[in-house]
Short mmCIF file of N, CA, C and O in Angstrom, two decimals:
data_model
loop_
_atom_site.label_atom_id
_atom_site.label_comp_id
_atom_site.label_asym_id
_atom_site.label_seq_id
_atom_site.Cartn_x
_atom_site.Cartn_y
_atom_site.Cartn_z
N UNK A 23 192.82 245.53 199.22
CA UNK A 23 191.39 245.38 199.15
C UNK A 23 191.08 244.23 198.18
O UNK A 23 191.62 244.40 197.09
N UNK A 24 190.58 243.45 198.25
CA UNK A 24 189.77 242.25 197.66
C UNK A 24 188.92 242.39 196.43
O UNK A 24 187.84 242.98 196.46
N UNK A 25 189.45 241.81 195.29
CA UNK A 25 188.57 241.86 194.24
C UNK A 25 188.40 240.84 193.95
O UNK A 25 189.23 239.93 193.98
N UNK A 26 187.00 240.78 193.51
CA UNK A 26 186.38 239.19 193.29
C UNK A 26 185.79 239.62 191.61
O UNK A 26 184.85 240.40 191.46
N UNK A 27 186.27 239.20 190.85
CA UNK A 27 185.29 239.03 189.10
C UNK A 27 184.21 237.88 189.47
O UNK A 27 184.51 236.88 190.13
N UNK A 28 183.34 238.05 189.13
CA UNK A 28 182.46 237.86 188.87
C UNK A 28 182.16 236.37 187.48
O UNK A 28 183.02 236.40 186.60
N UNK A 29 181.26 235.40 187.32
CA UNK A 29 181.09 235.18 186.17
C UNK A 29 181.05 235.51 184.23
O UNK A 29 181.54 235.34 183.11
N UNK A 30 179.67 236.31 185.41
CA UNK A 30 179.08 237.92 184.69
C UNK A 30 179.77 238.94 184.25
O UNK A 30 179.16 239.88 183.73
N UNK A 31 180.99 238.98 184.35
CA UNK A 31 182.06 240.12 184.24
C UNK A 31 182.23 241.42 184.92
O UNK A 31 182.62 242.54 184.61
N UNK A 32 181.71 240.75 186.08
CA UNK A 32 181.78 242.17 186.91
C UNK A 32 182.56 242.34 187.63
O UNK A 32 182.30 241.33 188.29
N UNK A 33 183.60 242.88 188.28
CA UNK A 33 184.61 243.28 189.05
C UNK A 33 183.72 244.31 190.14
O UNK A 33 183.14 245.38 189.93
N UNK A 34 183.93 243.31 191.64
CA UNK A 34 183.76 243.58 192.61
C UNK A 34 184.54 244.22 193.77
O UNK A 34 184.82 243.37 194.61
N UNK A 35 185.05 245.62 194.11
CA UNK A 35 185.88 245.37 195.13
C UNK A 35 185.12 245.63 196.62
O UNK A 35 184.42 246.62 196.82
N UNK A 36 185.28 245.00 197.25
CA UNK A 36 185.32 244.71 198.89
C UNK A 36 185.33 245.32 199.54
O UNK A 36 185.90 244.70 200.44
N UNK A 37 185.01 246.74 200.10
CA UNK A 37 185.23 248.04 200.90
C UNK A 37 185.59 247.16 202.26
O UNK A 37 186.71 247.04 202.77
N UNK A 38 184.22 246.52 202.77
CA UNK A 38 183.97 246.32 203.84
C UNK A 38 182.39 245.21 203.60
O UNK A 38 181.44 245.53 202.88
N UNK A 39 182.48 244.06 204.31
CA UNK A 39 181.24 243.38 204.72
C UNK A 39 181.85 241.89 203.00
O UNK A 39 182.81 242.06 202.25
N UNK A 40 181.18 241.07 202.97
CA UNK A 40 181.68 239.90 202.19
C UNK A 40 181.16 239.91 200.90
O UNK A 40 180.18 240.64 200.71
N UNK A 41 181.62 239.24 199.92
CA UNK A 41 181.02 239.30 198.67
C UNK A 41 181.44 237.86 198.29
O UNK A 41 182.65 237.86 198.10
N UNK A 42 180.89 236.65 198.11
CA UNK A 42 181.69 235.65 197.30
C UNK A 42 182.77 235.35 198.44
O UNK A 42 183.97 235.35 198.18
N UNK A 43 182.41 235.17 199.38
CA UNK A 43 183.49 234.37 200.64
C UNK A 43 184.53 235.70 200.72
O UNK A 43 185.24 235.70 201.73
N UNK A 44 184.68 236.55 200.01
CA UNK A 44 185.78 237.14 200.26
C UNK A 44 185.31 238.60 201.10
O UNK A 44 184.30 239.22 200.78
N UNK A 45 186.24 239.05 202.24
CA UNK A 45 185.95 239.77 202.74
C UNK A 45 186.55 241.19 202.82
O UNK A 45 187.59 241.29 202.18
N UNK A 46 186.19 242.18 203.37
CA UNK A 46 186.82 243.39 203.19
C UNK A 46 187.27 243.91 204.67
O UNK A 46 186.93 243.62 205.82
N UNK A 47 188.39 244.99 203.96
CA UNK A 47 189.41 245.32 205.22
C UNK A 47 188.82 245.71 206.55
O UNK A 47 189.38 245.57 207.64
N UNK A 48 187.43 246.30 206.29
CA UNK A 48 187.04 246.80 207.67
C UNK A 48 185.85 245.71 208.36
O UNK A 48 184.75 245.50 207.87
N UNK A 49 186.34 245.17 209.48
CA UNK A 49 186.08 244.40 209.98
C UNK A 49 184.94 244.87 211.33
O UNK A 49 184.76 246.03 211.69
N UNK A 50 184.23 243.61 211.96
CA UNK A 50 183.60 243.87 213.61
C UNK A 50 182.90 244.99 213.53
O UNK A 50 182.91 245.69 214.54
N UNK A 51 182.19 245.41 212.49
CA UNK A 51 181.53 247.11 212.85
C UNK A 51 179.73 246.40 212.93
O UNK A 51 179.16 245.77 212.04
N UNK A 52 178.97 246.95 214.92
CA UNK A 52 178.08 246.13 214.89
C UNK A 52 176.88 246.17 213.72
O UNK A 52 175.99 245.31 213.75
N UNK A 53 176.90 247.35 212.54
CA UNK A 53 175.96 247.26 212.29
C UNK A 53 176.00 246.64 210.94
O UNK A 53 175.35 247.12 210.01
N UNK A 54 176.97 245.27 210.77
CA UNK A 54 177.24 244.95 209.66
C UNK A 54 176.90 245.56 208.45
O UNK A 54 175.94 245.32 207.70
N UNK A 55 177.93 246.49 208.33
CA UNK A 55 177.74 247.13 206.68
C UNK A 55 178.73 246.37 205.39
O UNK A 55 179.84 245.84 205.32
N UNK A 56 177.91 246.59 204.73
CA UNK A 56 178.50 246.34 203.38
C UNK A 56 179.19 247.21 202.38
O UNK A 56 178.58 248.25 202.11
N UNK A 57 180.05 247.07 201.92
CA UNK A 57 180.52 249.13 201.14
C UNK A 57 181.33 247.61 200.18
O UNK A 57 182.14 246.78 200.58
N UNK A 58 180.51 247.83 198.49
CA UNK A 58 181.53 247.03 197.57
C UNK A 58 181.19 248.22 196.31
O UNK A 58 180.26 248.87 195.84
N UNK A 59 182.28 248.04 196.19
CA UNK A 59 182.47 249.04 194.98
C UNK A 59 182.62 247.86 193.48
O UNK A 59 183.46 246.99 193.28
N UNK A 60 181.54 248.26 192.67
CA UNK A 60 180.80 247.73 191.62
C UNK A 60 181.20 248.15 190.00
O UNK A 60 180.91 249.27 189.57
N UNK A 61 181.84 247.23 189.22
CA UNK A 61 182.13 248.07 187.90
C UNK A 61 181.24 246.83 186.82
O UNK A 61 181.40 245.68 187.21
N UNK A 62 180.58 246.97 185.88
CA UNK A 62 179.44 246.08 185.26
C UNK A 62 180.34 246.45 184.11
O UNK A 62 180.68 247.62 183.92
N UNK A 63 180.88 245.04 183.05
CA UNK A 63 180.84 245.36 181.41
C UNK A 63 179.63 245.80 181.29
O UNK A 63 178.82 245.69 182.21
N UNK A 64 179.20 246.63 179.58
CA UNK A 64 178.54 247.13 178.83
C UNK A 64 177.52 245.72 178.97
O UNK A 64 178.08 244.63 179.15
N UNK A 65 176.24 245.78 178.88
CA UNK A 65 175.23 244.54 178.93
C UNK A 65 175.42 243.22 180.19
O UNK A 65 174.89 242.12 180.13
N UNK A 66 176.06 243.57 180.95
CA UNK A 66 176.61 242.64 182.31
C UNK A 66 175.46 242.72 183.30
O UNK A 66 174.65 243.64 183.24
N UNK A 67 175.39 241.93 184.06
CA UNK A 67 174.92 241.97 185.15
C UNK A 67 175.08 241.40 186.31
O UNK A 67 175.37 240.20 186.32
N UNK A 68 174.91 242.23 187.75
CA UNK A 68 175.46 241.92 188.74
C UNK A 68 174.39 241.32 189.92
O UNK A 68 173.28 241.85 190.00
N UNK A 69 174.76 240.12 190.88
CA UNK A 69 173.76 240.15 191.85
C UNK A 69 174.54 239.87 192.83
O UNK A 69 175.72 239.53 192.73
N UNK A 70 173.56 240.10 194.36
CA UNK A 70 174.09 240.35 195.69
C UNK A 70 173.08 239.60 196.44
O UNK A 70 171.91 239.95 196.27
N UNK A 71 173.26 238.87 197.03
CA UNK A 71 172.21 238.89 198.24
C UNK A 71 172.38 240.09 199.57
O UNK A 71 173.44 240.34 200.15
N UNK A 72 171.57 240.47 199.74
CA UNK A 72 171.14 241.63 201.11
C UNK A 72 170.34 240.98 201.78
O UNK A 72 169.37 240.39 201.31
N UNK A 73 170.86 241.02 203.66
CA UNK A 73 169.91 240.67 204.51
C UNK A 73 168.62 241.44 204.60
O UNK A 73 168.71 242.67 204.62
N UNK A 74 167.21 240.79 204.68
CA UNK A 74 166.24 241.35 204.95
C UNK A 74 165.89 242.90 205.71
O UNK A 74 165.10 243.76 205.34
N UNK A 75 166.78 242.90 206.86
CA UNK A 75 166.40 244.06 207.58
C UNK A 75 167.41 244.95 207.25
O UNK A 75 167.48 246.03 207.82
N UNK A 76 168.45 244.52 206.14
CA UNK A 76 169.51 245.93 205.98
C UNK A 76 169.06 246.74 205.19
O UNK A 76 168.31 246.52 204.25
N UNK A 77 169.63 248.07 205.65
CA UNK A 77 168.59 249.03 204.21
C UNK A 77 170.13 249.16 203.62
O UNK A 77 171.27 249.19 204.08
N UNK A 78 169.36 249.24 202.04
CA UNK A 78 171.00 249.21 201.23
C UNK A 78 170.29 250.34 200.11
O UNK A 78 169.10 250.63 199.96
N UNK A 79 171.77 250.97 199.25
CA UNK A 79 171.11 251.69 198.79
C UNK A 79 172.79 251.84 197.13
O UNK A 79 173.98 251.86 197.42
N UNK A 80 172.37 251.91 195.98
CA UNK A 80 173.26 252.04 195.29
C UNK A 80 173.84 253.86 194.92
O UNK A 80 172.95 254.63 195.27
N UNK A 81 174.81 254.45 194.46
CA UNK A 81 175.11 254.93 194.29
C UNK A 81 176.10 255.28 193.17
O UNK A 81 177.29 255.51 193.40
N UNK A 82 175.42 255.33 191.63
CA UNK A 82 176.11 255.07 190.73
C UNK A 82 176.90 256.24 190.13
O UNK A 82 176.29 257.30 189.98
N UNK A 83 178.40 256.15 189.72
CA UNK A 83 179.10 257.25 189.36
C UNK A 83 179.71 257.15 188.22
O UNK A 83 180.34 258.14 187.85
N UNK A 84 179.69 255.93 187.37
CA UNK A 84 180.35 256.06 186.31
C UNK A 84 178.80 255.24 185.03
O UNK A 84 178.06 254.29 185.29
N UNK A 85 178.83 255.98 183.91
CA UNK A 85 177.71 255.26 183.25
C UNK A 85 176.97 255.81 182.55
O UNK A 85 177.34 256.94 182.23
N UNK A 86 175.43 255.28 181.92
CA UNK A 86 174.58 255.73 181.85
C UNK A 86 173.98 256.60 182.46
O UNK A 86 173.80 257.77 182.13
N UNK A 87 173.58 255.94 183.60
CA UNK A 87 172.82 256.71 184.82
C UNK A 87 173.87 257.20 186.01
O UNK A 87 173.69 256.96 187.21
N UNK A 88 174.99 257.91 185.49
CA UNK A 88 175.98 258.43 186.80
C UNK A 88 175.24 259.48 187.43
O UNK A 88 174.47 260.24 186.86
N UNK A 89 175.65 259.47 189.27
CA UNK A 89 174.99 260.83 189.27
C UNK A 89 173.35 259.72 190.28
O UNK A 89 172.82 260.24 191.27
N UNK A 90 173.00 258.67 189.89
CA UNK A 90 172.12 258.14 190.48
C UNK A 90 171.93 257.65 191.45
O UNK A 90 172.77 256.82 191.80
N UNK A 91 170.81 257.90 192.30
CA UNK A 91 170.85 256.96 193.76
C UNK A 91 169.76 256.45 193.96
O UNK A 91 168.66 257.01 193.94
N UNK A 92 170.11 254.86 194.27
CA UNK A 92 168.93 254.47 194.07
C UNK A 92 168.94 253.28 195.58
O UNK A 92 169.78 252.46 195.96
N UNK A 93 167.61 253.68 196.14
CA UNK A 93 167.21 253.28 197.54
C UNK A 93 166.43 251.74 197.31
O UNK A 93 165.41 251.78 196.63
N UNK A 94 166.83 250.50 197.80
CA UNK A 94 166.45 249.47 197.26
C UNK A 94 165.20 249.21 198.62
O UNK A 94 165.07 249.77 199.71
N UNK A 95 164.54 248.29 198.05
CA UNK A 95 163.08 247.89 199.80
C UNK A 95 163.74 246.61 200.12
O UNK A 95 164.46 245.87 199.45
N UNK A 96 163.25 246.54 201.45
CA UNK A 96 163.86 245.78 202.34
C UNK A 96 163.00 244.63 202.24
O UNK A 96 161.95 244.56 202.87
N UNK A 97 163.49 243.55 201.34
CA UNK A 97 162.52 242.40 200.67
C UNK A 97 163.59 241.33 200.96
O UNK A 97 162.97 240.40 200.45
N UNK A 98 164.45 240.90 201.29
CA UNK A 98 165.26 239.74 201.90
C UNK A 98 165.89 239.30 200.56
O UNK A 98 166.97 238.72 200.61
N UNK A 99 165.30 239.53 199.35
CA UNK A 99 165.74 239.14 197.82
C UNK A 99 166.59 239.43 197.67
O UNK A 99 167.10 238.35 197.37
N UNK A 100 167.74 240.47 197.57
CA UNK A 100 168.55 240.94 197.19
C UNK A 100 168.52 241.73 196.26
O UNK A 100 167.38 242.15 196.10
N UNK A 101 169.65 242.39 195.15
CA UNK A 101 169.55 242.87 194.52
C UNK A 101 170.34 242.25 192.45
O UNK A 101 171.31 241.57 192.13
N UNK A 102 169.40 242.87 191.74
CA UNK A 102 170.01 242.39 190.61
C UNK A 102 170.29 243.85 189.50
O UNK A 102 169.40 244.63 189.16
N UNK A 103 171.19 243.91 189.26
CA UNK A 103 171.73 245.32 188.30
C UNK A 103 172.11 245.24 187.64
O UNK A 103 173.22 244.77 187.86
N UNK A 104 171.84 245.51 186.14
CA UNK A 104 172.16 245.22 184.89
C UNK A 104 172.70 246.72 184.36
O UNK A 104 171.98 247.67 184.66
N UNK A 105 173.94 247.00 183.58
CA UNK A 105 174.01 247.64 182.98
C UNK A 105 173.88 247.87 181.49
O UNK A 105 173.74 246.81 180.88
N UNK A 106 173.88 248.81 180.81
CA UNK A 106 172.96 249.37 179.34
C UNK A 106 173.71 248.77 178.85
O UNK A 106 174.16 247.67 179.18
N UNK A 107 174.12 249.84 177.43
CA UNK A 107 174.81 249.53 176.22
C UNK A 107 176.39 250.29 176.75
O UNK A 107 177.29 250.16 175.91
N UNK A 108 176.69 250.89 177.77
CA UNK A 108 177.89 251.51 178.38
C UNK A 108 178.17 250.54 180.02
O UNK A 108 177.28 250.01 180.69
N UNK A 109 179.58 250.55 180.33
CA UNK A 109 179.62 249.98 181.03
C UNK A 109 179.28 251.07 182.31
O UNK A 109 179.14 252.25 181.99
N UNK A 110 179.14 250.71 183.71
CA UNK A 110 178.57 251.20 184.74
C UNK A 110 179.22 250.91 186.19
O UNK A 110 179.65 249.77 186.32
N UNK A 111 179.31 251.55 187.02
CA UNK A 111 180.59 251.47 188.29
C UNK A 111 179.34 252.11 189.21
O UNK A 111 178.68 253.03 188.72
N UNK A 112 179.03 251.60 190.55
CA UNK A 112 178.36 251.66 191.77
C UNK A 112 178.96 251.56 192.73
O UNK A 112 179.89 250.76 192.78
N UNK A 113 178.61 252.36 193.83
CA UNK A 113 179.06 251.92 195.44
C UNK A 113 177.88 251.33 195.64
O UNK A 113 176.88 252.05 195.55
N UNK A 114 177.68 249.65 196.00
CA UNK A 114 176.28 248.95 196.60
C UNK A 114 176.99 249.50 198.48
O UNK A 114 178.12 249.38 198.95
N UNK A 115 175.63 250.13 199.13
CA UNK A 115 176.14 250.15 200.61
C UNK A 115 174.82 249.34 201.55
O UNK A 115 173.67 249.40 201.11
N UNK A 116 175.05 248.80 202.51
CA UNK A 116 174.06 248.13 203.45
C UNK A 116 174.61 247.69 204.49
O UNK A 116 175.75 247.39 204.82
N UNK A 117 173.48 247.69 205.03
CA UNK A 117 173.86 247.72 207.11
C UNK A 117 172.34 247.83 207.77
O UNK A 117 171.35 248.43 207.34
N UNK A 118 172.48 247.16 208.77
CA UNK A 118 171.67 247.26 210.14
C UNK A 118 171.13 248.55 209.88
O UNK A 118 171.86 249.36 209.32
N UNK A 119 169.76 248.92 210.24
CA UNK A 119 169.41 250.52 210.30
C UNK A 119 169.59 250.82 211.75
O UNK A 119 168.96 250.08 212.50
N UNK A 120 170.32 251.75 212.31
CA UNK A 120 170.51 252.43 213.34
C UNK A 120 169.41 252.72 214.56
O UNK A 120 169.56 252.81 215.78
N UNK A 121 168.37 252.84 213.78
CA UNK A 121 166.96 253.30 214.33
C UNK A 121 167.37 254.57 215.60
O UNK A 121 167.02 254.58 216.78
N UNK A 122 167.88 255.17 215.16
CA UNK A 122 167.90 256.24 215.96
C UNK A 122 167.59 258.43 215.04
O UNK A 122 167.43 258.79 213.88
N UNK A 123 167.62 258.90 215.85
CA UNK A 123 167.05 260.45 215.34
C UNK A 123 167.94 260.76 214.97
O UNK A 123 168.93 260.27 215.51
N UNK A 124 168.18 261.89 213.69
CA UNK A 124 169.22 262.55 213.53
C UNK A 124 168.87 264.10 213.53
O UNK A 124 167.88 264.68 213.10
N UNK A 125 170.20 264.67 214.25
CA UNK A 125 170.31 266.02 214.29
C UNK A 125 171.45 266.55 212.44
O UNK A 125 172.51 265.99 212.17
N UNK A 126 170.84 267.58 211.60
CA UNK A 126 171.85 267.16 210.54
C UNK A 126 172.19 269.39 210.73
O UNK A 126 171.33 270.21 211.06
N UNK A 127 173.24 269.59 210.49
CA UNK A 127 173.45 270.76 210.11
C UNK A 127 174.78 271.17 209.54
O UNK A 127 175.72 271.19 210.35
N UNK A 128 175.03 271.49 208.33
CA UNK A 128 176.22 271.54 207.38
C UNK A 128 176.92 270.77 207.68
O UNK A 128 176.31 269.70 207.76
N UNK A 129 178.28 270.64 208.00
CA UNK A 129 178.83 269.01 208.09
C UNK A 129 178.72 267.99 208.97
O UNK A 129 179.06 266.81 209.02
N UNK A 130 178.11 268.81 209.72
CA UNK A 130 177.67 267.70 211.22
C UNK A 130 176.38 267.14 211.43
O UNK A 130 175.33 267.73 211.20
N UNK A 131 176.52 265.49 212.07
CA UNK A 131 175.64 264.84 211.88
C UNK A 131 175.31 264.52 213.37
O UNK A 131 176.35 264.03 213.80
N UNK A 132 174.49 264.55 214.26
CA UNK A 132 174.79 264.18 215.41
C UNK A 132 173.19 263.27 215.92
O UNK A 132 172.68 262.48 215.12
N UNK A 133 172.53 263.52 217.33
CA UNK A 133 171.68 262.95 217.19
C UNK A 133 170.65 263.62 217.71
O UNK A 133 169.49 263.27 217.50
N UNK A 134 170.98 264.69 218.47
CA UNK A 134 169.98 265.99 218.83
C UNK A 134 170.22 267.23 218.51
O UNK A 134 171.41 267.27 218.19
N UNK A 135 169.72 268.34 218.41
CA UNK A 135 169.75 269.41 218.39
C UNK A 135 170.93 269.95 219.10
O UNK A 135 171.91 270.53 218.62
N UNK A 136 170.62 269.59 220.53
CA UNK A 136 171.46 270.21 221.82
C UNK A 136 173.12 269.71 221.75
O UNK A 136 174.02 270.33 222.32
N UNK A 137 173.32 268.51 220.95
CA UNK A 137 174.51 267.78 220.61
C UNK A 137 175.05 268.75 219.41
O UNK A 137 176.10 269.37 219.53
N UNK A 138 174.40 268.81 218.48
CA UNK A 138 174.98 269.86 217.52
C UNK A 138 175.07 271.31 217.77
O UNK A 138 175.52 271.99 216.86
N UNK A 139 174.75 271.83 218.78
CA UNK A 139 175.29 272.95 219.52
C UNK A 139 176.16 272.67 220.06
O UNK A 139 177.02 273.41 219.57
N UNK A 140 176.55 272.18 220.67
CA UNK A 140 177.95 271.38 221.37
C UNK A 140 178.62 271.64 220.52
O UNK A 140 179.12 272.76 220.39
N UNK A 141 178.82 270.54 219.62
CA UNK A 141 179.86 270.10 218.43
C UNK A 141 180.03 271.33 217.66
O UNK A 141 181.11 271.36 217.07
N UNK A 142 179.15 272.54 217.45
CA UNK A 142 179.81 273.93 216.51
C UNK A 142 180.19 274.59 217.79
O UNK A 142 180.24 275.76 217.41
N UNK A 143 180.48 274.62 219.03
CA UNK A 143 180.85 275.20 220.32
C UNK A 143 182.20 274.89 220.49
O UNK A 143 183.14 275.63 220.82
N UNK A 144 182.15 273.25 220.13
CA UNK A 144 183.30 273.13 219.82
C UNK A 144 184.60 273.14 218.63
O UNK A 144 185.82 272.98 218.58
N UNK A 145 183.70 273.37 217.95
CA UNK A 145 184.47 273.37 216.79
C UNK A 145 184.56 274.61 216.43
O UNK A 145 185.40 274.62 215.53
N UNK A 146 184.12 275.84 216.64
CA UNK A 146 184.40 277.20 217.44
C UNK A 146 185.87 277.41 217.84
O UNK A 146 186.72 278.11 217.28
N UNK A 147 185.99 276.36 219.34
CA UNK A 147 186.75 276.39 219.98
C UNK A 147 188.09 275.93 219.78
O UNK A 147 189.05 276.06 220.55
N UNK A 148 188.04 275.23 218.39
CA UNK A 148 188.91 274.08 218.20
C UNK A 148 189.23 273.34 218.63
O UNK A 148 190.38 273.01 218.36
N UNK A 149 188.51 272.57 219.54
CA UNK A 149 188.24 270.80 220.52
C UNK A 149 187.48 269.88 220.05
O UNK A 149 187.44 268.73 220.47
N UNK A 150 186.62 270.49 218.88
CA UNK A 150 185.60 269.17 218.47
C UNK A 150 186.73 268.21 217.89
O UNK A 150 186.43 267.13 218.41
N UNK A 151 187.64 268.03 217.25
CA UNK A 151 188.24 266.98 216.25
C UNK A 151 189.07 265.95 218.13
O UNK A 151 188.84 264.98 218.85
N UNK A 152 190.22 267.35 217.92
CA UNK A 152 190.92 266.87 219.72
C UNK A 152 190.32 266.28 220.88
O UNK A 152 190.76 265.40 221.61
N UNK A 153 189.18 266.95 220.92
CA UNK A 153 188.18 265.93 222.27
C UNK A 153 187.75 265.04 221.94
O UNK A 153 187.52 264.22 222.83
N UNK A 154 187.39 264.67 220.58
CA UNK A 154 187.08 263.20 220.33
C UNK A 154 188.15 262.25 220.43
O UNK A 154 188.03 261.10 220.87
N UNK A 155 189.30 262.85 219.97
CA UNK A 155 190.53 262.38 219.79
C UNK A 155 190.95 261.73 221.50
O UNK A 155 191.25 260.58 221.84
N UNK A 156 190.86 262.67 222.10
CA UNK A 156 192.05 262.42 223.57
C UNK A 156 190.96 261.19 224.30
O UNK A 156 191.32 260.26 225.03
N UNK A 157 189.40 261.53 223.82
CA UNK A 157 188.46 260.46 224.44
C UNK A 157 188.49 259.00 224.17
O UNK A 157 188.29 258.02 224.90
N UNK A 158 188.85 259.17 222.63
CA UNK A 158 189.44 257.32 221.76
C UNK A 158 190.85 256.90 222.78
O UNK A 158 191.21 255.79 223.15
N UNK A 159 191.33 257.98 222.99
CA UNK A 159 193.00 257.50 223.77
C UNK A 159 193.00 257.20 224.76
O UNK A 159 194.05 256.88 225.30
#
């Protein structure tokens, strides 16, 4: 995985989508996402450009504010993140919005109701993981 430092002292790694020319392992996914995992020295600060229509959103776990999620607006600006007097570690994530419905019920995410009856029918049955499986093959 790709780490890019920063000026600023930030250590960037690369999940997926580019940072600084450098790119990450997961490639061709249409809804160009971004997944960089973010570590800020104590008083550092980090910036990104984000395309206009991606919704991006941070997810901070080490820090001041660990434990935080924070939903950025879709302003074409990008984003700028400064950390306190402690240093601070984020997942920045962004992508295309899907624009589609979601069906959500305990671990399953699907896109209707009638689909997530399926999927606990099958997973009941023990075919939800396998039928997806033999369908990729």
């Amino acid at each position: 995985m790709p780490v890019v430092k920063t000026d600023d002292g930030a250590e960037v790694r690369i999940i997926c989508g580019e940072y600084q020319g450098q790119k990450g392992p997961a490639r061709d996914i249409a809804i160009e996402p971004s997944y960089l995992d973010v570590s800020i020295p104590a008083g550092g600060t980090f910036r990104h450009a984000i395309a206009g229509e991606h919704t991006a959103f941070a997810y901070v776990f080490e820090g001041e504010k660990a434990g935080t999620l924070i939903l950025f607006s879709k302003d074409g600006q990008g984003v700028e993140i400064e950390a306190g007097q402690k240093p601070m570690r984020f997942l920045l994530v962004s992508g295309k919005p899907l624009r589609e419905p979601v069906a959500w019920s305990g671990p399953i995410v699907m896109n209707t109701h009638d689909e997530l009856a399926l999927a606990f029918r099958e997973l009941r049955a023990g075919t939800f993981v396998k039928h997806g499986l033999k369908a990729m093959l």
